[in-house]
PDB file of C-alpha atoms and ligand atoms in Angstrom:
ATOM      1  CA  UNK A   1     -20.888  16.430  19.790  1.00 55.00           C
ATOM      2  CA  UNK A   2     -22.562  13.138  18.918  1.00 69.00           C
ATOM      3  CA  UNK A   3     -21.791  11.630  15.566  1.00 92.00           C
ATOM      4  CA  UNK A   4     -24.674   9.782  14.022  1.00 98.00           C
ATOM      5  CA  UNK A   5     -25.017   8.215  10.618  1.00 98.00           C
ATOM      6  CA  UNK A   6     -27.741   9.508   8.315  1.00 98.00           C
ATOM      7  CA  UNK A   7     -28.552   7.089   5.493  1.00 98.00           C
ATOM      8  CA  UNK A   8     -30.635   8.302   2.580  1.00 98.00           C
ATOM      9  CA  UNK A   9     -32.568   6.138   0.181  1.00 97.00           C
ATOM     10  CA  UNK A  10     -32.487   7.601  -3.340  1.00 97.00           C
ATOM     11  CA  UNK A  11     -35.635   7.008  -5.390  1.00 95.00           C
ATOM     12  CA  UNK A  12     -38.526   8.804  -3.704  1.00 94.00           C
ATOM     13  CA  UNK A  13     -36.372  10.449  -1.027  1.00 97.00           C
ATOM     14  CA  UNK A  14     -33.715  12.511  -2.808  1.00 98.00           C
ATOM     15  CA  UNK A  15     -35.354  12.571  -6.226  1.00 97.00           C
ATOM     16  CA  UNK A  16     -38.733  11.516  -7.540  1.00 95.00           C
ATOM     17  CA  UNK A  17     -37.405   8.882  -9.909  1.00 95.00           C
ATOM     18  CA  UNK A  18     -40.198   6.580  -8.692  1.00 90.00           C
ATOM     19  CA  UNK A  19     -42.390   8.242 -11.327  1.00 92.00           C
ATOM     20  CA  UNK A  20     -39.895   7.302 -14.061  1.00 95.00           C
ATOM     21  CA  UNK A  21     -39.658   3.694 -12.825  1.00 96.00           C
ATOM     22  CA  UNK A  22     -43.471   3.594 -12.893  1.00 95.00           C
ATOM     23  CA  UNK A  23     -43.686   4.946 -16.452  1.00 95.00           C
ATOM     24  CA  UNK A  24     -41.019   2.568 -17.748  1.00 97.00           C
ATOM     25  CA  UNK A  25     -42.444  -0.526 -16.011  1.00 97.00           C
ATOM     26  CA  UNK A  26     -45.991   0.362 -17.068  1.00 96.00           C
ATOM     27  CA  UNK A  27     -44.986   0.636 -20.714  1.00 96.00           C
ATOM     28  CA  UNK A  28     -43.247  -2.716 -20.543  1.00 96.00           C
ATOM     29  CA  UNK A  29     -46.133  -4.380 -18.664  1.00 97.00           C
ATOM     30  CA  UNK A  30     -48.674  -3.007 -21.150  1.00 96.00           C
ATOM     31  CA  UNK A  31     -46.641  -4.435 -24.026  1.00 95.00           C
ATOM     32  CA  UNK A  32     -47.134  -7.837 -22.362  1.00 96.00           C
ATOM     33  CA  UNK A  33     -50.876  -7.232 -21.933  1.00 96.00           C
ATOM     34  CA  UNK A  34     -50.535  -6.581 -18.179  1.00 97.00           C
ATOM     35  CA  UNK A  35     -51.747  -3.436 -16.418  1.00 95.00           C
ATOM     36  CA  UNK A  36     -51.195  -2.225 -12.865  1.00 94.00           C
ATOM     37  CA  UNK A  37     -52.186   0.780 -10.791  1.00 92.00           C
ATOM     38  CA  UNK A  38     -50.269   3.272  -8.651  1.00 89.00           C
ATOM     39  CA  UNK A  39     -51.406   1.279  -5.619  1.00 89.00           C
ATOM     40  CA  UNK A  40     -49.728  -1.890  -6.912  1.00 93.00           C
ATOM     41  CA  UNK A  41     -46.730   0.242  -7.890  1.00 93.00           C
ATOM     42  CA  UNK A  42     -46.071   0.834  -4.149  1.00 89.00           C
ATOM     43  CA  UNK A  43     -44.943  -2.799  -4.027  1.00 92.00           C
ATOM     44  CA  UNK A  44     -42.236  -2.068  -6.615  1.00 93.00           C
ATOM     45  CA  UNK A  45     -40.680   0.781  -4.623  1.00 90.00           C
ATOM     46  CA  UNK A  46     -37.348  -0.084  -3.026  1.00 86.00           C
ATOM     47  CA  UNK A  47     -37.508  -3.510  -4.635  1.00 89.00           C
ATOM     48  CA  UNK A  48     -34.773  -4.758  -6.997  1.00 91.00           C
ATOM     49  CA  UNK A  49     -35.133  -4.734 -10.784  1.00 94.00           C
ATOM     50  CA  UNK A  50     -35.388  -8.545 -10.961  1.00 94.00           C
ATOM     51  CA  UNK A  51     -37.991  -8.722  -8.188  1.00 94.00           C
ATOM     52  CA  UNK A  52     -39.994  -5.904  -9.814  1.00 96.00           C
ATOM     53  CA  UNK A  53     -40.337  -7.806 -13.088  1.00 97.00           C
ATOM     54  CA  UNK A  54     -41.180 -11.016 -11.216  1.00 97.00           C
ATOM     55  CA  UNK A  55     -43.989  -9.186  -9.417  1.00 96.00           C
ATOM     56  CA  UNK A  56     -45.366  -7.626 -12.609  1.00 97.00           C
ATOM     57  CA  UNK A  57     -45.389 -11.027 -14.346  1.00 98.00           C
ATOM     58  CA  UNK A  58     -47.160 -12.586 -11.364  1.00 97.00           C
ATOM     59  CA  UNK A  59     -49.880  -9.890 -11.548  1.00 96.00           C
ATOM     60  CA  UNK A  60     -50.495 -10.992 -15.153  1.00 96.00           C
ATOM     61  CA  UNK A  61     -50.112 -14.721 -14.336  1.00 96.00           C
ATOM     62  CA  UNK A  62     -47.272 -14.880 -16.855  1.00 96.00           C
ATOM     63  CA  UNK A  63     -43.926 -16.634 -16.902  1.00 95.00           C
ATOM     64  CA  UNK A  64     -41.093 -16.023 -19.346  1.00 96.00           C
ATOM     65  CA  UNK A  65     -38.004 -17.918 -20.459  1.00 97.00           C
ATOM     66  CA  UNK A  66     -34.828 -16.602 -18.792  1.00 97.00           C
ATOM     67  CA  UNK A  67     -33.397 -14.947 -21.923  1.00 97.00           C
ATOM     68  CA  UNK A  68     -36.630 -13.047 -22.549  1.00 97.00           C
ATOM     69  CA  UNK A  69     -36.770 -12.014 -18.869  1.00 98.00           C
ATOM     70  CA  UNK A  70     -33.225 -10.624 -19.113  1.00 97.00           C
ATOM     71  CA  UNK A  71     -34.011  -8.843 -22.386  1.00 98.00           C
ATOM     72  CA  UNK A  72     -37.090  -7.162 -20.892  1.00 97.00           C
ATOM     73  CA  UNK A  73     -35.165  -5.959 -17.841  1.00 97.00           C
ATOM     74  CA  UNK A  74     -32.566  -4.365 -20.117  1.00 97.00           C
ATOM     75  CA  UNK A  75     -35.265  -2.789 -22.244  1.00 97.00           C
ATOM     76  CA  UNK A  76     -37.004  -1.324 -19.158  1.00 98.00           C
ATOM     77  CA  UNK A  77     -33.705   0.096 -17.957  1.00 98.00           C
ATOM     78  CA  UNK A  78     -33.060   1.697 -21.341  1.00 98.00           C
ATOM     79  CA  UNK A  79     -36.456   3.386 -21.201  1.00 97.00           C
ATOM     80  CA  UNK A  80     -35.828   4.444 -17.581  1.00 97.00           C
ATOM     81  CA  UNK A  81     -32.431   5.901 -18.512  1.00 98.00           C
ATOM     82  CA  UNK A  82     -34.020   7.990 -21.253  1.00 97.00           C
ATOM     83  CA  UNK A  83     -35.759   9.915 -18.439  1.00 96.00           C
ATOM     84  CA  UNK A  84     -32.714   9.933 -16.147  1.00 97.00           C
ATOM     85  CA  UNK A  85     -30.437  11.334 -18.856  1.00 97.00           C
ATOM     86  CA  UNK A  86     -32.495  14.529 -18.800  1.00 97.00           C
ATOM     87  CA  UNK A  87     -32.269  15.061 -15.037  1.00 97.00           C
ATOM     88  CA  UNK A  88     -30.489  17.951 -13.367  1.00 97.00           C
ATOM     89  CA  UNK A  89     -30.294  19.593  -9.942  1.00 97.00           C
ATOM     90  CA  UNK A  90     -33.787  21.077 -10.321  1.00 97.00           C
ATOM     91  CA  UNK A  91     -35.202  17.577  -9.743  1.00 97.00           C
ATOM     92  CA  UNK A  92     -33.880  17.356  -6.192  1.00 98.00           C
ATOM     93  CA  UNK A  93     -36.895  17.066  -3.897  1.00 98.00           C
ATOM     94  CA  UNK A  94     -37.682  20.135  -1.730  1.00 98.00           C
ATOM     95  CA  UNK A  95     -35.267  20.825   1.143  1.00 98.00           C
ATOM     96  CA  UNK A  96     -33.160  17.711   0.504  1.00 98.00           C
ATOM     97  CA  UNK A  97     -30.086  19.780  -0.294  1.00 98.00           C
ATOM     98  CA  UNK A  98     -30.734  21.995   2.732  1.00 98.00           C
ATOM     99  CA  UNK A  99     -30.909  18.919   4.991  1.00 98.00           C
ATOM    100  CA  UNK A 100     -27.712  17.462   3.515  1.00 98.00           C
ATOM    101  CA  UNK A 101     -25.895  20.759   4.068  1.00 98.00           C
ATOM    102  CA  UNK A 102     -27.199  20.997   7.644  1.00 98.00           C
ATOM    103  CA  UNK A 103     -25.953  17.476   8.415  1.00 98.00           C
ATOM    104  CA  UNK A 104     -22.573  18.199   6.809  1.00 97.00           C
ATOM    105  CA  UNK A 105     -22.194  21.379   8.864  1.00 97.00           C
ATOM    106  CA  UNK A 106     -23.096  19.349  11.975  1.00 97.00           C
ATOM    107  CA  UNK A 107     -20.285  16.934  11.074  1.00 97.00           C
ATOM    108  CA  UNK A 108     -22.543  13.897  10.802  1.00 98.00           C
ATOM    109  CA  UNK A 109     -21.895  10.778   8.707  1.00 98.00           C
ATOM    110  CA  UNK A 110     -23.923  10.775   5.481  1.00 98.00           C
ATOM    111  CA  UNK A 111     -24.482   7.729   3.280  1.00 98.00           C
ATOM    112  CA  UNK A 112     -26.645   6.652   0.390  1.00 98.00           C
ATOM    113  CA  UNK A 113     -28.441   3.298   0.678  1.00 98.00           C
ATOM    114  CA  UNK A 114     -30.295   2.547  -2.528  1.00 97.00           C
ATOM    115  CA  UNK A 115     -31.481  -0.594  -4.302  1.00 94.00           C
ATOM    116  CA  UNK A 116     -30.856   1.054  -7.654  1.00 96.00           C
ATOM    117  CA  UNK A 117     -27.988   0.069  -9.916  1.00 96.00           C
ATOM    118  CA  UNK A 118     -28.288   3.538 -11.441  1.00 97.00           C
ATOM    119  CA  UNK A 119     -27.845   5.359  -8.108  1.00 97.00           C
ATOM    120  CA  UNK A 120     -24.283   6.599  -8.658  1.00 98.00           C
ATOM    121  CA  UNK A 121     -25.202   8.022 -12.035  1.00 98.00           C
ATOM    122  CA  UNK A 122     -28.303   9.762 -10.644  1.00 98.00           C
ATOM    123  CA  UNK A 123     -26.551  11.487  -7.714  1.00 98.00           C
ATOM    124  CA  UNK A 124     -24.005  12.802 -10.206  1.00 98.00           C
ATOM    125  CA  UNK A 125     -26.765  14.081 -12.500  1.00 97.00           C
ATOM    126  CA  UNK A 126     -28.449  16.002  -9.669  1.00 98.00           C
ATOM    127  CA  UNK A 127     -25.124  17.215  -8.312  1.00 97.00           C
ATOM    128  CA  UNK A 128     -25.146  15.837  -4.760  1.00 98.00           C
ATOM    129  CA  UNK A 129     -22.481  13.147  -5.099  1.00 98.00           C
ATOM    130  CA  UNK A 130     -19.966  15.119  -3.031  1.00 97.00           C
ATOM    131  CA  UNK A 131     -22.328  15.284  -0.062  1.00 98.00           C
ATOM    132  CA  UNK A 132     -22.012  11.547   0.632  1.00 98.00           C
ATOM    133  CA  UNK A 133     -19.257   9.955   2.697  1.00 98.00           C
ATOM    134  CA  UNK A 134     -20.286   6.550   1.347  1.00 98.00           C
ATOM    135  CA  UNK A 135     -22.535   5.190  -1.382  1.00 98.00           C
ATOM    136  CA  UNK A 136     -24.102   1.731  -1.312  1.00 98.00           C
ATOM    137  CA  UNK A 137     -26.295   0.804  -4.252  1.00 97.00           C
ATOM    138  CA  UNK A 138     -27.816  -2.158  -6.078  1.00 95.00           C
ATOM    139  CA  UNK A 139     -24.412  -3.195  -7.399  1.00 96.00           C
ATOM    140  CA  UNK A 140     -23.027  -3.620  -3.856  1.00 97.00           C
ATOM    141  CA  UNK A 141     -25.632  -5.891  -2.295  1.00 96.00           C
ATOM    142  CA  UNK A 142     -26.653  -9.499  -2.708  1.00 93.00           C
ATOM    143  CA  UNK A 143     -29.896  -9.259  -0.711  1.00 94.00           C
ATOM    144  CA  UNK A 144     -32.595  -6.725  -1.594  1.00 90.00           C
ATOM    145  CA  UNK A 145     -34.652  -4.642   0.852  1.00 93.00           C
ATOM    146  CA  UNK A 146     -36.450  -5.597   3.168  1.00 95.00           C
ATOM    147  CA  UNK A 147     -33.178  -7.353   3.966  1.00 96.00           C
ATOM    148  CA  UNK A 148     -31.092  -4.859   5.997  1.00 98.00           C
ATOM    149  CA  UNK A 149     -27.849  -5.592   4.074  1.00 98.00           C
ATOM    150  CA  UNK A 150     -27.738  -2.289   2.155  1.00 98.00           C
ATOM    151  CA  UNK A 151     -28.040  -0.193   5.327  1.00 98.00           C
ATOM    152  CA  UNK A 152     -25.662  -2.360   7.378  1.00 98.00           C
ATOM    153  CA  UNK A 153     -22.960  -1.986   4.704  1.00 98.00           C
ATOM    154  CA  UNK A 154     -23.577   1.786   4.645  1.00 98.00           C
ATOM    155  CA  UNK A 155     -23.231   2.010   8.459  1.00 98.00           C
ATOM    156  CA  UNK A 156     -19.976   0.083   8.310  1.00 98.00           C
ATOM    157  CA  UNK A 157     -18.561   2.329   5.582  1.00 98.00           C
ATOM    158  CA  UNK A 158     -19.242   5.458   7.648  1.00 97.00           C
ATOM    159  CA  UNK A 159     -18.028   3.716  10.841  1.00 97.00           C
ATOM    160  CA  UNK A 160     -21.263   3.976  12.793  1.00 97.00           C
ATOM    161  CA  UNK A 161     -23.038   1.304  14.851  1.00 98.00           C
ATOM    162  CA  UNK A 162     -26.470   0.435  13.370  1.00 98.00           C
ATOM    163  CA  UNK A 163     -28.250   1.836  16.451  1.00 98.00           C
ATOM    164  CA  UNK A 164     -26.533   5.184  15.788  1.00 98.00           C
ATOM    165  CA  UNK A 165     -27.982   5.382  12.277  1.00 98.00           C
ATOM    166  CA  UNK A 166     -31.095   7.076  10.985  1.00 98.00           C
ATOM    167  CA  UNK A 167     -32.612   6.020   7.653  1.00 98.00           C
ATOM    168  CA  UNK A 168     -34.807   8.133   5.366  1.00 98.00           C
ATOM    169  CA  UNK A 169     -37.012   5.859   3.221  1.00 97.00           C
ATOM    170  CA  UNK A 170     -40.078   6.163   0.992  1.00 95.00           C
ATOM    171  CA  UNK A 171     -40.811   2.454   0.556  1.00 93.00           C
ATOM    172  CA  UNK A 172     -42.406  -0.177   2.771  1.00 94.00           C
ATOM    173  CA  UNK A 173     -39.567  -2.597   1.979  1.00 93.00           C
ATOM    174  CA  UNK A 174     -36.983   0.064   2.879  1.00 96.00           C
ATOM    175  CA  UNK A 175     -38.619   0.986   6.196  1.00 98.00           C
ATOM    176  CA  UNK A 176     -38.705  -2.714   7.076  1.00 98.00           C
ATOM    177  CA  UNK A 177     -35.015  -3.017   6.135  1.00 98.00           C
ATOM    178  CA  UNK A 178     -34.119  -0.069   8.411  1.00 98.00           C
ATOM    179  CA  UNK A 179     -36.147  -1.524  11.282  1.00 98.00           C
ATOM    180  CA  UNK A 180     -34.496  -4.930  10.830  1.00 98.00           C
ATOM    181  CA  UNK A 181     -31.090  -3.215  10.861  1.00 98.00           C
ATOM    182  CA  UNK A 182     -31.994  -1.774  14.289  1.00 98.00           C
ATOM    183  CA  UNK A 183     -31.824   1.769  12.935  1.00 98.00           C
ATOM    184  CA  UNK A 184     -34.269   4.649  13.376  1.00 98.00           C
ATOM    185  CA  UNK A 185     -36.595   4.681  10.359  1.00 98.00           C
ATOM    186  CA  UNK A 186     -38.019   7.892   8.997  1.00 98.00           C
ATOM    187  CA  UNK A 187     -40.714   7.378   6.384  1.00 98.00           C
ATOM    188  CA  UNK A 188     -40.971  10.004   3.664  1.00 97.00           C
ATOM    189  CA  UNK A 189     -44.472   9.821   2.205  1.00 96.00           C
ATOM    190  CA  UNK A 190     -47.922   8.752   3.282  1.00 94.00           C
ATOM    191  CA  UNK A 191     -48.536   7.569   6.846  1.00 94.00           C
ATOM    192  CA  UNK A 192     -51.003   4.972   5.565  1.00 93.00           C
ATOM    193  CA  UNK A 193     -48.312   3.296   3.460  1.00 92.00           C
ATOM    194  CA  UNK A 194     -45.364   3.781   5.827  1.00 95.00           C
ATOM    195  CA  UNK A 195     -47.035   2.997   9.159  1.00 96.00           C
ATOM    196  CA  UNK A 196     -44.117   0.783  10.268  1.00 98.00           C
ATOM    197  CA  UNK A 197     -41.702   3.760  10.348  1.00 98.00           C
ATOM    198  CA  UNK A 198     -40.604   5.346  13.664  1.00 98.00           C
ATOM    199  CA  UNK A 199     -41.428   8.807  12.284  1.00 98.00           C
ATOM    200  CA  UNK A 200     -43.287   9.833   9.122  1.00 98.00           C
ATOM    201  CA  UNK A 201     -43.154  13.104   7.168  1.00 98.00           C
ATOM    202  CA  UNK A 202     -44.632  14.002   3.803  1.00 97.00           C
ATOM    203  CA  UNK A 203     -41.308  15.476   2.691  1.00 97.00           C
ATOM    204  CA  UNK A 204     -38.177  17.235   3.978  1.00 98.00           C
ATOM    205  CA  UNK A 205     -39.904  20.616   4.246  1.00 98.00           C
ATOM    206  CA  UNK A 206     -41.653  19.149   7.316  1.00 98.00           C
ATOM    207  CA  UNK A 207     -38.403  18.087   8.990  1.00 98.00           C
ATOM    208  CA  UNK A 208     -37.122  20.874  11.220  1.00 98.00           C
ATOM    209  CA  UNK A 209     -33.535  21.532  12.271  1.00 97.00           C
ATOM    210  CA  UNK A 210     -34.714  21.071  15.880  1.00 98.00           C
ATOM    211  CA  UNK A 211     -35.907  17.576  15.033  1.00 98.00           C
ATOM    212  CA  UNK A 212     -32.606  16.704  13.369  1.00 98.00           C
ATOM    213  CA  UNK A 213     -30.706  18.051  16.377  1.00 97.00           C
ATOM    214  CA  UNK A 214     -32.814  15.823  18.621  1.00 97.00           C
ATOM    215  CA  UNK A 215     -31.875  12.812  16.464  1.00 97.00           C
ATOM    216  CA  UNK A 216     -28.222  13.791  16.661  1.00 97.00           C
ATOM    217  CA  UNK A 217     -28.230  14.207  20.426  1.00 95.00           C
ATOM    218  CA  UNK A 218     -30.353  11.234  21.501  1.00 90.00           C
TER     219      UNK A 218
HETATM  220  P1  B16 B 301     -32.681   0.060 -10.897  1.00 92.34           P
HETATM  221  P2  B16 B 301     -34.276   3.065  -4.047  1.00 92.34           P
HETATM  222  C1  B16 B 301     -35.055   1.410  -6.001  1.00 92.34           C
HETATM  223  O1  B16 B 301     -34.335   2.534  -5.563  1.00 92.34           O
HETATM  224  C2  B16 B 301     -36.415   1.813  -6.541  1.00 92.34           C
HETATM  225  O2  B16 B 301     -37.237   2.305  -5.496  1.00 92.34           O
HETATM  226  C3  B16 B 301     -37.103   0.615  -7.154  1.00 92.34           C
HETATM  227  O3  B16 B 301     -38.353   0.979  -7.662  1.00 92.34           O
HETATM  228  C4  B16 B 301     -36.197   0.049  -8.255  1.00 92.34           C
HETATM  229  O4  B16 B 301     -36.766  -1.115  -8.829  1.00 92.34           O
HETATM  230  C5  B16 B 301     -34.827  -0.283  -7.659  1.00 92.34           C
HETATM  231  O5  B16 B 301     -34.275   0.872  -7.063  1.00 92.34           O
HETATM  232  C6  B16 B 301     -33.866  -0.814  -8.692  1.00 92.34           C
HETATM  233  O6  B16 B 301     -33.568   0.233  -9.572  1.00 92.34           O
HETATM  234  O7  B16 B 301     -33.537  -0.635 -11.897  1.00 92.34           O
HETATM  235  O8  B16 B 301     -32.337   1.477 -11.239  1.00 92.34           O
HETATM  236  O9  B16 B 301     -31.462  -0.755 -10.516  1.00 92.34           O
HETATM  237  O10 B16 B 301     -35.643   3.513  -3.702  1.00 92.34           O
HETATM  238  O11 B16 B 301     -33.789   1.901  -3.192  1.00 92.34           O
HETATM  239  O12 B16 B 301     -33.281   4.192  -4.120  1.00 92.34           O
HETATM  240 MG1   MG B 302     -37.007   4.639  -2.499  1.00 92.34          MG
END
């Protein structure tokens, strides 16, 4: 049987923490007199914490001294963690667990490839930590998505060549990172936003076992 590597993004793929990032960033932006919409929020998905704040400040034509910038990032993370602390397994997105179990039973490599520095904590909270053979998160990389670093490290840790890996991603930056890594990209979300992905599904309920078997065997 073929052994492929399946790399999962976290926010927006395994759990809908994107909504908590949005709430926490919006509160912080509003406190600075800046507002942004869900459409602009797409640009923050998959993007590092530092880059997110830089983008928000640029939308408001604002700059901040370094110490204030660092303080605001910490304050956003505190607010974000207040939502995360309440998470449990019920917040796993539909059919994610089923897909993970199917891949495990099929003896495939499974890795997490997330930009989030909170990723390890979150997969523990929602009780899927044991499903992953390797975890690469925002603390392991020096270059943020769309750079392919996060996925290339994940492939290495599960001993798969990049072309034998399949990435599930909800962000434009993440799909671009998977494409640059020479992996198959599967967009989870809207086809308008994720048009650069090789395949696009609204969520895992649309991904059949037949389709996964095709990925495994091709
Ligand atoms: P943190 P992912 C990304 O996670 C989020 O999509 C992005 O919105 C966030 O800014 C980034 O993690 C950093 O998160 O502040 O928790 O370190 O989608 O790559 O799993
Ligand atoms: Mg994501």
